[in-house]
Amino acid sequence: MDPQTHPPADVMERLERAEQLKLSGKHTDALEILEDLLVEDPENVAALEEVADNELSLERMERAEAAAIEAIALDKESYTAHYILGFLASQREQWTEALAHLKKANALKSNNPEILRCLGWALFRTGERAQGVVTLERALNLEMENPLTLCDLGVAYLELKNLRKARGLFQRSLDLDPGNERAKECMQAMDRLEKAMEEIRK
């Protein structure tokens, strides 16, 4: 589909319906609509992006990756597809590849808290620690109550030995989401680290 031309009204309505289903967690129902759209128009980039996003939510990583790669082949400016490929590369700890996609996604869609969160984490992991922390702080400023960002930033501060700041971030994450396993594990890691440091001081 030519990005300059707007899709017909009925296609837009179906994309919006799929978006609503995705937001309510009905990913399989959303995919049915999107796959029908792609049968009619295999070059519908918006539908491919949404397929990738839904497959990601269903943790079907290979399918998400295939749809994102196809979207970028049709439209190199697809920030959603770049973000998804960056996220998947991060999951595999392929930080250089992750960084390339996430930087591109951020250039195309600035001030998106989820892109910034993933970009900050990838920067931190590739050794650009100061830039990583600054980017994670920006993500948090845009979305103050995101437990994932709070945890990522907390881990970064923990590794930088700023325990007070790390503890505050993990605590905020637990206040927002008391069942958050990652935040609980991070708190336990902090407790162990502080005990070990006390032992050393004795």
mmCIF file of C-alpha atoms in Angstrom:
data_model
loop_
_atom_site.group_PDB
_atom_site.id
_atom_site.type_symbol
_atom_site.label_atom_id
_atom_site.label_comp_id
_atom_site.label_asym_id
_atom_site.label_seq_id
_atom_site.Cartn_x
_atom_site.Cartn_y
_atom_site.Cartn_z
ATOM 1 C CA MET A 1 0.000 0.000 0.000
ATOM 2 C CA ASP A 2 1.330 3.423 -0.924
ATOM 3 C CA PRO A 3 1.838 5.285 2.379
ATOM 4 C CA GLN A 4 0.664 8.490 0.654
ATOM 5 C CA THR A 5 -2.791 7.056 -0.064
ATOM 6 C CA HIS A 6 -5.300 6.691 2.733
ATOM 7 C CA PRO A 7 -6.911 3.256 3.068
ATOM 8 C CA PRO A 8 -10.640 3.029 2.266
ATOM 9 C CA ALA A 9 -13.057 3.767 5.109
ATOM 10 C CA ASP A 10 -14.069 0.114 5.579
ATOM 11 C CA VAL A 11 -10.386 -0.906 5.908
ATOM 12 C CA MET A 12 -9.855 1.817 8.527
ATOM 13 C CA GLU A 13 -12.928 0.632 10.435
ATOM 14 C CA ARG A 14 -11.620 -2.950 10.476
ATOM 15 C CA LEU A 15 -8.173 -1.808 11.608
ATOM 16 C CA GLU A 16 -9.804 0.193 14.412
ATOM 17 C CA ARG A 17 -11.925 -2.817 15.405
ATOM 18 C CA ALA A 18 -8.761 -4.959 15.523
ATOM 19 C CA GLU A 19 -7.069 -2.287 17.645
ATOM 20 C CA GLN A 20 -9.981 -2.303 20.133
ATOM 21 C CA LEU A 21 -9.846 -6.103 20.363
ATOM 22 C CA LYS A 22 -6.074 -5.954 20.931
ATOM 23 C CA LEU A 23 -6.468 -3.375 23.709
ATOM 24 C CA SER A 24 -9.046 -5.592 25.438
ATOM 25 C CA GLY A 25 -6.656 -8.561 25.243
ATOM 26 C CA LYS A 26 -8.563 -10.429 22.497
ATOM 27 C CA HIS A 27 -5.468 -10.956 20.359
ATOM 28 C CA THR A 28 -6.720 -14.029 18.477
ATOM 29 C CA ASP A 29 -9.915 -12.208 17.434
ATOM 30 C CA ALA A 30 -7.850 -9.192 16.354
ATOM 31 C CA LEU A 31 -5.584 -11.441 14.279
ATOM 32 C CA GLU A 32 -8.580 -12.908 12.415
ATOM 33 C CA ILE A 33 -9.571 -9.434 11.201
ATOM 34 C CA LEU A 34 -5.982 -8.516 10.327
ATOM 35 C CA GLU A 35 -5.303 -11.731 8.444
ATOM 36 C CA ASP A 36 -8.460 -11.177 6.365
ATOM 37 C CA LEU A 37 -7.195 -7.681 5.521
ATOM 38 C CA LEU A 38 -3.841 -9.105 4.455
ATOM 39 C CA VAL A 39 -5.501 -11.698 2.200
ATOM 40 C CA GLU A 40 -7.212 -8.778 0.416
ATOM 41 C CA ASP A 41 -4.089 -6.582 0.426
ATOM 42 C CA PRO A 42 -0.794 -8.315 1.312
ATOM 43 C CA GLU A 43 0.959 -4.914 1.315
ATOM 44 C CA ASN A 44 -1.175 -3.373 4.062
ATOM 45 C CA VAL A 45 1.641 -2.145 6.339
ATOM 46 C CA ALA A 46 -0.708 -1.090 9.159
ATOM 47 C CA ALA A 47 -2.200 -4.596 9.254
ATOM 48 C CA LEU A 48 1.270 -6.182 9.278
ATOM 49 C CA GLU A 49 2.343 -3.919 12.168
ATOM 50 C CA GLU A 50 -0.752 -4.903 14.121
ATOM 51 C CA VAL A 51 -0.183 -8.601 13.377
ATOM 52 C CA ALA A 52 3.371 -8.257 14.736
ATOM 53 C CA ASP A 53 2.099 -6.472 17.860
ATOM 54 C CA ASN A 54 -0.602 -9.074 18.571
ATOM 55 C CA GLU A 55 1.756 -11.998 17.960
ATOM 56 C CA LEU A 56 4.202 -10.367 20.392
ATOM 57 C CA SER A 57 1.461 -10.167 23.036
ATOM 58 C CA LEU A 58 0.760 -13.883 22.476
ATOM 59 C CA GLU A 59 4.528 -14.522 22.879
ATOM 60 C CA ARG A 60 4.743 -16.010 19.390
ATOM 61 C CA MET A 61 8.075 -14.363 18.756
ATOM 62 C CA GLU A 62 8.917 -15.885 15.369
ATOM 63 C CA ARG A 63 5.579 -14.876 13.895
ATOM 64 C CA ALA A 64 5.911 -11.365 15.341
ATOM 65 C CA GLU A 65 9.388 -11.064 13.843
ATOM 66 C CA ALA A 66 8.269 -12.299 10.409
ATOM 67 C CA ALA A 67 5.424 -9.754 10.270
ATOM 68 C CA ALA A 68 7.703 -6.903 11.420
ATOM 69 C CA ILE A 69 10.365 -7.788 8.821
ATOM 70 C CA GLU A 70 7.677 -7.809 6.123
ATOM 71 C CA ALA A 71 6.351 -4.418 7.285
ATOM 72 C CA ILE A 72 9.847 -2.872 7.074
ATOM 73 C CA ALA A 73 10.400 -4.396 3.623
ATOM 74 C CA LEU A 74 7.310 -2.470 2.481
ATOM 75 C CA ASP A 75 7.924 0.670 4.551
ATOM 76 C CA LYS A 76 11.391 1.397 5.973
ATOM 77 C CA GLU A 77 9.818 4.144 8.123
ATOM 78 C CA SER A 78 7.631 1.747 10.136
ATOM 79 C CA TYR A 79 8.565 2.728 13.694
ATOM 80 C CA THR A 80 6.327 -0.022 15.107
ATOM 81 C CA ALA A 81 8.167 -2.720 13.147
ATOM 82 C CA HIS A 82 11.585 -1.297 14.123
ATOM 83 C CA TYR A 83 10.496 -1.195 17.777
ATOM 84 C CA ILE A 84 9.287 -4.821 17.670
ATOM 85 C CA LEU A 85 12.504 -6.042 16.019
ATOM 86 C CA GLY A 86 14.526 -4.073 18.592
ATOM 87 C CA PHE A 87 12.505 -5.524 21.448
ATOM 88 C CA LEU A 88 12.943 -9.082 20.132
ATOM 89 C CA ALA A 89 16.703 -8.576 19.681
ATOM 90 C CA SER A 90 16.863 -7.322 23.306
ATOM 91 C CA GLN A 91 15.082 -10.475 24.471
ATOM 92 C CA ARG A 92 17.859 -12.478 22.773
ATOM 93 C CA GLU A 93 20.475 -10.135 24.294
ATOM 94 C CA GLN A 94 21.624 -9.153 20.791
ATOM 95 C CA TRP A 95 22.245 -5.631 21.990
ATOM 96 C CA THR A 96 23.908 -4.143 18.895
ATOM 97 C CA GLU A 97 21.038 -5.218 16.651
ATOM 98 C CA ALA A 98 18.514 -4.086 19.283
ATOM 99 C CA LEU A 99 20.141 -0.676 19.487
ATOM 100 C CA ALA A 100 20.081 -0.161 15.712
ATOM 101 C CA HIS A 101 16.338 -0.855 15.494
ATOM 102 C CA LEU A 102 15.407 1.043 18.663
ATOM 103 C CA LYS A 103 17.402 4.133 17.663
ATOM 104 C CA LYS A 104 15.600 4.089 14.312
ATOM 105 C CA ALA A 105 12.214 3.650 16.022
ATOM 106 C CA ASN A 106 12.990 6.552 18.367
ATOM 107 C CA ALA A 107 14.086 8.779 15.472
ATOM 108 C CA LEU A 108 10.797 8.042 13.684
ATOM 109 C CA LYS A 109 8.609 8.334 16.795
ATOM 110 C CA SER A 110 10.216 10.450 19.505
ATOM 111 C CA ASN A 111 8.908 10.685 23.072
ATOM 112 C CA ASN A 112 7.263 7.267 23.007
ATOM 113 C CA PRO A 113 7.781 5.927 26.554
ATOM 114 C CA GLU A 114 7.897 2.246 25.544
ATOM 115 C CA ILE A 115 10.454 2.830 22.773
ATOM 116 C CA LEU A 116 12.529 4.974 25.156
ATOM 117 C CA ARG A 117 12.365 2.302 27.876
ATOM 118 C CA CYS A 118 13.699 -0.393 25.550
ATOM 119 C CA LEU A 119 16.269 1.982 24.040
ATOM 120 C CA GLY A 120 17.517 3.033 27.487
ATOM 121 C CA TRP A 121 17.909 -0.589 28.552
ATOM 122 C CA ALA A 122 19.782 -1.498 25.347
ATOM 123 C CA LEU A 123 22.081 1.538 25.735
ATOM 124 C CA PHE A 124 22.825 0.550 29.334
ATOM 125 C CA ARG A 125 23.555 -3.032 28.295
ATOM 126 C CA THR A 126 25.938 -1.976 25.516
ATOM 127 C CA GLY A 127 28.037 0.012 27.983
ATOM 128 C CA GLU A 128 26.553 3.454 27.322
ATOM 129 C CA ARG A 129 25.472 3.573 30.936
ATOM 130 C CA ALA A 130 25.018 7.316 31.456
ATOM 131 C CA GLN A 131 23.024 7.634 28.219
ATOM 132 C CA GLY A 132 21.007 4.566 29.174
ATOM 133 C CA VAL A 133 20.021 6.013 32.552
ATOM 134 C CA VAL A 134 19.123 9.397 31.029
ATOM 135 C CA THR A 135 16.937 7.655 28.415
ATOM 136 C CA LEU A 136 15.209 5.495 31.049
ATOM 137 C CA GLU A 137 14.589 8.622 33.152
ATOM 138 C CA ARG A 138 12.970 10.250 30.104
ATOM 139 C CA ALA A 139 10.748 7.186 29.619
ATOM 140 C CA LEU A 140 9.713 7.367 33.274
ATOM 141 C CA ASN A 141 8.971 11.104 33.067
ATOM 142 C CA LEU A 142 6.599 10.384 30.190
ATOM 143 C CA GLU A 143 4.917 7.460 31.968
ATOM 144 C CA MET A 144 5.428 7.819 35.716
ATOM 145 C CA GLU A 145 3.506 4.692 36.707
ATOM 146 C CA ASN A 146 5.050 2.044 34.463
ATOM 147 C CA PRO A 147 6.334 -0.828 36.663
ATOM 148 C CA LEU A 148 8.597 -2.091 33.831
ATOM 149 C CA THR A 149 10.380 1.248 33.497
ATOM 150 C CA LEU A 150 10.666 1.573 37.281
ATOM 151 C CA CYS A 151 12.288 -1.876 37.451
ATOM 152 C CA ASP A 152 14.646 -1.284 34.512
ATOM 153 C CA LEU A 153 15.788 2.022 35.964
ATOM 154 C CA GLY A 154 16.087 0.459 39.421
ATOM 155 C CA VAL A 155 18.337 -2.317 38.073
ATOM 156 C CA ALA A 156 20.479 0.283 36.308
ATOM 157 C CA TYR A 157 20.931 2.235 39.571
ATOM 158 C CA LEU A 158 21.564 -1.010 41.453
ATOM 159 C CA GLU A 159 24.389 -1.873 39.045
ATOM 160 C CA LEU A 160 25.726 1.674 39.470
ATOM 161 C CA LYS A 161 25.693 1.042 43.268
ATOM 162 C CA ASN A 162 23.130 3.795 43.935
ATOM 163 C CA LEU A 163 21.162 1.612 46.336
ATOM 164 C CA ARG A 164 18.942 4.301 47.816
ATOM 165 C CA LYS A 165 17.670 5.358 44.392
ATOM 166 C CA ALA A 166 17.269 1.728 43.286
ATOM 167 C CA ARG A 167 15.253 0.794 46.385
ATOM 168 C CA GLY A 168 12.931 3.763 45.901
ATOM 169 C CA LEU A 169 12.212 2.736 42.300
ATOM 170 C CA PHE A 170 11.575 -0.923 43.173
ATOM 171 C CA GLN A 171 9.287 0.159 46.020
ATOM 172 C CA ARG A 172 7.277 2.393 43.667
ATOM 173 C CA SER A 173 6.970 -0.515 41.244
ATOM 174 C CA LEU A 174 5.648 -2.783 44.031
ATOM 175 C CA ASP A 175 3.241 -0.075 45.250
ATOM 176 C CA LEU A 176 1.779 0.088 41.734
ATOM 177 C CA ASP A 177 1.857 -3.671 41.099
ATOM 178 C CA PRO A 178 2.201 -5.658 44.362
ATOM 179 C CA GLY A 179 2.382 -8.955 42.445
ATOM 180 C CA ASN A 180 5.265 -7.831 40.226
ATOM 181 C CA GLU A 181 7.710 -10.761 40.409
ATOM 182 C CA ARG A 182 10.602 -8.832 38.901
ATOM 183 C CA ALA A 183 10.281 -6.018 41.448
ATOM 184 C CA LYS A 184 10.100 -8.579 44.290
ATOM 185 C CA GLU A 185 13.242 -10.347 43.016
ATOM 186 C CA CYS A 186 15.031 -6.995 42.664
ATOM 187 C CA MET A 187 14.140 -6.068 46.252
ATOM 188 C CA GLN A 188 15.477 -9.424 47.462
ATOM 189 C CA ALA A 189 18.694 -8.897 45.494
ATOM 190 C CA MET A 190 19.033 -5.468 47.129
ATOM 191 C CA ASP A 191 18.539 -6.929 50.604
ATOM 192 C CA ARG A 192 21.249 -9.532 49.942
ATOM 193 C CA LEU A 193 23.626 -6.902 48.593
ATOM 194 C CA GLU A 194 23.073 -4.591 51.568
ATOM 195 C CA LYS A 195 23.637 -7.481 54.017
ATOM 196 C CA ALA A 196 26.854 -8.423 52.238
ATOM 197 C CA MET A 197 28.032 -4.815 52.376
ATOM 198 C CA GLU A 198 27.243 -4.652 56.104
ATOM 199 C CA GLU A 199 29.297 -7.805 56.657
ATOM 200 C CA ILE A 200 32.228 -6.241 54.828
ATOM 201 C CA ARG A 201 32.003 -3.094 56.986
ATOM 202 C CA LYS A 202 32.089 -5.105 60.243
#
